[in-house]
Amino acid sequence: MNPICSKFIQPTVNAIGRRIALAQTRNTYIFRHVFVPPATPPGQHQRPPTELQNFRKYELVEEETEKPADPLKVILLQDVEGIGHQFDIVEVDRELARNDLLLTKKAAYCSPFDLKYYGDMKERMKEELAKRVRIPYEYLKIGRELQKLVVPLHVSMDNPWTLNRSIVTASLRQMGVDVLDNGVFLPKETISGPNFDYEAKLTRFYVVINKQYIVPMIGRISHISADDSKQALYPDAAKQPSEEQLR
């Protein structure tokens, strides 16, 4: 290309690019007069704004991007964890709606057409929706936190014992988890002691949240004694067991 032509074409291309970028950005600015022009008396023509230079001076009052955008109302097309169930109408952050829910077709805009369309669909699916078992999101969060724990099940070195609900609930309370006895379920296998063959043995038990959600948990047998001269054979602080240990 001729260097002279390139010299003139390049700035033109850059200017066009800047115009395109500006055209794709939609913002709202609110201005007001620095010097407010007098009101036009009834029956007279309005004074031209070019009459005085001061009447053409403005100051910025507000810019759209300076304040957070209002949430966006959408219709959920499927159950979305932490947000709502299918056909719920919810208000969510605009970034979440535009970059996730709408793009992945998990939700639709609350337009008049969509409100009627999905409202009719919800009515047709009324029986199917009533049969669905839905676990509250709060229960799911609690269950995930519980499943991260390996609970030391403290049993006596000196006195006979059989692993039961009372031992499990007491061990859970020592870790800050308050559970009723009837909310704990143990496997059918009987574990009794003192028996050091069971020391550090992993055992599965289940906790029921509000009689609705069953959470599988892991306990580790840990013998303890009131005699300070005796030491536990396995530390209470344990890491999450591997898949091989759980077999």
GROMACS .gro file of C-alpha atoms in nm:
model
  247
    1MET     CA    1   0.000   0.000   0.000
    2ASN     CA    2   0.115   0.349  -0.077
    3PRO     CA    3   0.260   0.503   0.244
    4ILE     CA    4   0.074   0.826   0.173
    5CYS     CA    5  -0.261   0.642   0.146
    6SER     CA    6  -0.183   0.444   0.461
    7LYS     CA    7  -0.115   0.767   0.645
    8PHE     CA    8  -0.467   0.893   0.578
    9ILE     CA    9  -0.657   0.562   0.590
   10GLN     CA   10  -0.535   0.449   0.933
   11PRO     CA   11  -0.669   0.749   1.129
   12THR     CA   12  -1.000   0.712   0.943
   13VAL     CA   13  -1.026   0.344   1.044
   14ASN     CA   14  -0.948   0.430   1.406
   15ALA     CA   15  -1.212   0.702   1.408
   16ILE     CA   16  -1.474   0.464   1.267
   17GLY     CA   17  -1.380   0.204   1.530
   18ARG     CA   18  -1.426   0.458   1.807
   19ARG     CA   19  -1.767   0.557   1.667
   20ILE     CA   20  -1.877   0.192   1.657
   21ALA     CA   21  -1.763   0.141   2.016
   22LEU     CA   22  -1.954   0.449   2.125
   23ALA     CA   23  -2.262   0.341   1.932
   24GLN     CA   24  -2.266   0.008   2.120
   25THR     CA   25  -2.257   0.177   2.462
   26ARG     CA   26  -2.593   0.302   2.586
   27ASN     CA   27  -2.579   0.534   2.885
   28THR     CA   28  -2.812   0.795   3.028
   29TYR     CA   29  -2.685   1.134   3.147
   30ILE     CA   30  -2.898   1.394   3.326
   31PHE     CA   31  -2.793   1.760   3.292
   32ARG     CA   32  -2.931   2.090   3.418
   33HIS     CA   33  -2.875   2.453   3.323
   34VAL     CA   34  -2.602   2.638   3.506
   35PHE     CA   35  -2.797   2.958   3.437
   36VAL     CA   36  -3.168   2.887   3.412
   37PRO     CA   37  -3.328   3.083   3.125
   38PRO     CA   38  -3.639   3.282   3.215
   39ALA     CA   39  -3.976   3.128   3.137
   40THR     CA   40  -4.136   3.235   2.810
   41PRO     CA   41  -4.442   3.452   2.876
   42PRO     CA   42  -4.768   3.310   2.739
   43GLY     CA   43  -4.833   3.404   2.379
   44GLN     CA   44  -4.470   3.493   2.303
   45HIS     CA   45  -4.205   3.303   2.113
   46GLN     CA   46  -3.937   3.120   2.307
   47ARG     CA   47  -3.603   3.298   2.312
   48PRO     CA   48  -3.340   3.116   2.107
   49PRO     CA   49  -3.087   2.927   2.324
   50THR     CA   50  -2.805   3.085   2.125
   51GLU     CA   51  -2.904   3.434   2.240
   52LEU     CA   52  -2.681   3.418   2.547
   53GLN     CA   53  -2.380   3.193   2.588
   54ASN     CA   54  -2.461   3.134   2.956
   55PHE     CA   55  -2.790   2.967   2.866
   56ARG     CA   56  -2.593   2.700   2.681
   57LYS     CA   57  -2.392   2.595   2.987
   58TYR     CA   58  -2.492   2.272   3.161
   59GLU     CA   59  -2.369   2.071   3.457
   60LEU     CA   60  -2.387   1.695   3.505
   61VAL     CA   61  -2.645   1.586   3.763
   62GLU     CA   62  -2.642   1.208   3.731
   63GLU     CA   63  -2.484   0.934   3.524
   64GLU     CA   64  -2.659   0.601   3.476
   65THR     CA   65  -2.349   0.391   3.551
   66GLU     CA   66  -2.286   0.559   3.889
   67LYS     CA   67  -2.568   0.375   4.067
   68PRO     CA   68  -2.630   0.000   4.069
   69ALA     CA   69  -2.884  -0.132   3.824
   70ASP     CA   70  -3.214  -0.256   3.957
   71PRO     CA   71  -3.265  -0.634   3.973
   72LEU     CA   72  -3.417  -0.805   3.672
   73LYS     CA   73  -3.740  -1.002   3.698
   74VAL     CA   74  -3.730  -1.339   3.521
   75ILE     CA   75  -3.933  -1.661   3.494
   76LEU     CA   76  -3.737  -1.972   3.592
   77LEU     CA   77  -3.770  -2.250   3.334
   78GLN     CA   78  -3.620  -2.512   3.566
   79ASP     CA   79  -3.527  -2.553   3.931
   80VAL     CA   80  -3.222  -2.336   4.004
   81GLU     CA   81  -3.045  -2.405   4.331
   82GLY     CA   82  -3.047  -2.110   4.566
   83ILE     CA   83  -3.284  -1.907   4.346
   84GLY     CA   84  -3.615  -2.087   4.304
   85HIS     CA   85  -3.822  -2.359   4.141
   86GLN     CA   86  -3.951  -2.402   3.788
   87PHE     CA   87  -4.202  -2.133   3.680
   88ASP     CA   88  -4.122  -1.914   3.982
   89ILE     CA   89  -4.105  -1.541   3.906
   90VAL     CA   90  -3.798  -1.401   4.083
   91GLU     CA   91  -3.587  -1.088   4.087
   92VAL     CA   92  -3.215  -1.151   4.039
   93ASP     CA   93  -2.902  -0.948   3.976
   94ARG     CA   94  -2.885  -0.831   3.615
   95GLU     CA   95  -2.537  -0.971   3.563
   96LEU     CA   96  -2.648  -1.314   3.684
   97ALA     CA   97  -2.959  -1.302   3.467
   98ARG     CA   98  -2.785  -1.192   3.147
   99ASN     CA   99  -2.462  -1.390   3.180
  100ASP     CA  100  -2.604  -1.714   3.320
  101LEU     CA  101  -2.978  -1.770   3.352
  102LEU     CA  102  -3.091  -1.625   3.019
  103LEU     CA  103  -2.794  -1.751   2.817
  104THR     CA  104  -2.831  -2.108   2.943
  105LYS     CA  105  -3.212  -2.097   2.900
  106LYS     CA  106  -3.268  -2.151   3.270
  107ALA     CA  107  -3.492  -1.845   3.269
  108ALA     CA  108  -3.688  -1.615   3.040
  109TYR     CA  109  -3.775  -1.246   3.053
  110CYS     CA  110  -4.099  -1.152   3.227
  111SER     CA  111  -4.258  -1.019   2.909
  112PRO     CA  112  -4.639  -1.022   2.878
  113PHE     CA  113  -4.615  -1.300   2.618
  114ASP     CA  114  -4.387  -1.519   2.833
  115LEU     CA  115  -4.597  -1.460   3.144
  116LYS     CA  116  -4.904  -1.595   2.964
  117TYR     CA  117  -4.718  -1.871   2.780
  118TYR     CA  118  -4.541  -2.015   3.085
  119GLY     CA  119  -4.841  -1.948   3.308
  120ASP     CA  120  -5.050  -2.174   3.083
  121MET     CA  121  -4.770  -2.433   3.080
  122LYS     CA  122  -4.754  -2.428   3.461
  123GLU     CA  123  -5.129  -2.488   3.475
  124ARG     CA  124  -5.100  -2.785   3.238
  125MET     CA  125  -4.814  -2.932   3.447
  126LYS     CA  126  -4.990  -2.871   3.779
  127GLU     CA  127  -5.024  -3.240   3.870
  128GLU     CA  128  -4.666  -3.323   3.769
  129LEU     CA  129  -4.525  -3.032   3.970
  130ALA     CA  130  -4.725  -3.136   4.277
  131LYS     CA  131  -4.564  -3.482   4.271
  132ARG     CA  132  -4.206  -3.352   4.264
  133VAL     CA  133  -3.999  -3.389   4.579
  134ARG     CA  134  -3.807  -3.068   4.636
  135ILE     CA  135  -3.551  -3.031   4.913
  136PRO     CA  136  -3.522  -2.674   5.050
  137TYR     CA  137  -3.193  -2.510   4.957
  138GLU     CA  138  -3.111  -2.445   5.325
  139TYR     CA  139  -3.124  -2.819   5.394
  140LEU     CA  140  -2.890  -2.888   5.103
  141LYS     CA  141  -2.636  -2.637   5.238
  142ILE     CA  142  -2.652  -2.787   5.587
  143GLY     CA  143  -2.615  -3.137   5.443
  144ARG     CA  144  -2.303  -3.043   5.247
  145GLU     CA  145  -2.139  -2.897   5.555
  146LEU     CA  146  -2.223  -3.208   5.759
  147GLN     CA  147  -2.079  -3.439   5.495
  148LYS     CA  148  -1.744  -3.262   5.522
  149LEU     CA  149  -1.709  -3.379   5.883
  150VAL     CA  150  -1.544  -3.693   6.017
  151VAL     CA  151  -1.702  -3.720   6.362
  152PRO     CA  152  -1.488  -3.872   6.643
  153LEU     CA  153  -1.725  -4.116   6.818
  154HIS     CA  154  -1.594  -4.113   7.174
  155VAL     CA  155  -1.634  -4.446   7.356
  156SER     CA  156  -1.496  -4.568   7.688
  157MET     CA  157  -1.170  -4.758   7.731
  158ASP     CA  158  -1.276  -4.880   8.075
  159ASN     CA  159  -1.650  -4.950   8.068
  160PRO     CA  160  -1.858  -5.168   7.835
  161TRP     CA  161  -2.051  -4.986   7.565
  162THR     CA  162  -2.252  -5.042   7.248
  163LEU     CA  163  -2.257  -4.778   6.979
  164ASN     CA  164  -2.601  -4.617   6.983
  165ARG     CA  165  -2.777  -4.292   6.908
  166SER     CA  166  -2.683  -4.133   7.240
  167ILE     CA  167  -2.311  -4.177   7.175
  168VAL     CA  168  -2.345  -4.033   6.823
  169THR     CA  169  -2.553  -3.733   6.930
  170ALA     CA  170  -2.312  -3.657   7.217
  171SER     CA  171  -2.016  -3.672   6.978
  172LEU     CA  172  -2.196  -3.445   6.731
  173ARG     CA  173  -2.268  -3.191   7.005
  174GLN     CA  174  -1.898  -3.181   7.091
  175MET     CA  175  -1.844  -3.066   6.731
  176GLY     CA  176  -2.116  -2.802   6.758
  177VAL     CA  177  -2.388  -3.000   6.579
  178ASP     CA  178  -2.708  -3.028   6.782
  179VAL     CA  179  -2.922  -3.325   6.677
  180LEU     CA  180  -3.213  -3.503   6.845
  181ASP     CA  181  -3.176  -3.875   6.919
  182ASN     CA  182  -3.461  -3.964   6.684
  183GLY     CA  183  -3.283  -3.778   6.404
  184VAL     CA  184  -2.988  -4.024   6.400
  185PHE     CA  185  -2.992  -4.366   6.235
  186LEU     CA  186  -2.716  -4.628   6.267
  187PRO     CA  187  -2.636  -4.931   6.052
  188LYS     CA  188  -2.765  -5.274   6.159
  189GLU     CA  189  -2.415  -5.394   6.247
  190THR     CA  190  -2.361  -5.394   6.625
  191ILE     CA  191  -2.039  -5.233   6.745
  192SER     CA  192  -1.953  -5.300   7.110
  193GLY     CA  193  -1.649  -5.260   7.328
  194PRO     CA  194  -1.409  -5.173   7.467
  195ASN     CA  195  -1.251  -5.336   7.164
  196PHE     CA  196  -0.935  -5.182   7.026
  197ASP     CA  197  -0.985  -5.364   6.698
  198TYR     CA  198  -1.247  -5.097   6.637
  199GLU     CA  199  -1.010  -4.810   6.714
  200ALA     CA  200  -1.008  -4.561   6.425
  201LYS     CA  201  -1.268  -4.771   6.244
  202LEU     CA  202  -1.488  -4.569   6.009
  203THR     CA  203  -1.860  -4.623   6.040
  204ARG     CA  204  -2.150  -4.478   5.848
  205PHE     CA  205  -2.452  -4.320   6.013
  206TYR     CA  206  -2.733  -4.095   5.894
  207VAL     CA  207  -2.880  -3.768   6.017
  208VAL     CA  208  -3.231  -3.658   5.918
  209ILE     CA  209  -3.293  -3.283   5.882
  210ASN     CA  210  -3.645  -3.179   5.980
  211LYS     CA  211  -3.782  -3.525   5.892
  212GLN     CA  212  -3.727  -3.450   5.524
  213TYR     CA  213  -3.364  -3.475   5.415
  214ILE     CA  214  -3.134  -3.769   5.497
  215VAL     CA  215  -2.764  -3.683   5.521
  216PRO     CA  216  -2.505  -3.965   5.520
  217MET     CA  217  -2.219  -3.896   5.761
  218ILE     CA  218  -1.896  -4.065   5.871
  219GLY     CA  219  -1.784  -4.138   6.225
  220ARG     CA  220  -1.451  -4.265   6.355
  221ILE     CA  221  -1.435  -4.479   6.671
  222SER     CA  222  -1.211  -4.316   6.932
  223HIS     CA  223  -1.151  -4.478   7.274
  224ILE     CA  224  -1.112  -4.234   7.562
  225SER     CA  225  -1.066  -4.266   7.937
  226ALA     CA  226  -1.123  -4.057   8.248
  227ASP     CA  227  -0.772  -4.160   8.356
  228ASP     CA  228  -0.532  -3.894   8.227
  229SER     CA  229  -0.247  -4.144   8.222
  230LYS     CA  230  -0.418  -4.326   7.938
  231GLN     CA  231  -0.395  -4.173   7.596
  232ALA     CA  232  -0.626  -4.206   7.301
  233LEU     CA  233  -0.480  -4.438   7.043
  234TYR     CA  234  -0.593  -4.221   6.754
  235PRO     CA  235  -0.607  -3.841   6.724
  236ASP     CA  236  -0.951  -3.682   6.713
  237ALA     CA  237  -0.857  -3.434   6.442
  238ALA     CA  238  -0.872  -3.641   6.127
  239LYS     CA  239  -0.881  -3.566   5.760
  240GLN     CA  240  -1.157  -3.671   5.524
  241PRO     CA  241  -1.106  -4.043   5.449
  242SER     CA  242  -1.019  -4.162   5.101
  243GLU     CA  243  -1.253  -4.364   4.881
  244GLU     CA  244  -1.058  -4.683   4.959
  245GLN     CA  245  -1.108  -4.632   5.334
  246LEU     CA  246  -1.482  -4.599   5.284
  247ARG     CA  247  -1.514  -4.934   5.103
   0.00000   0.00000   0.00000
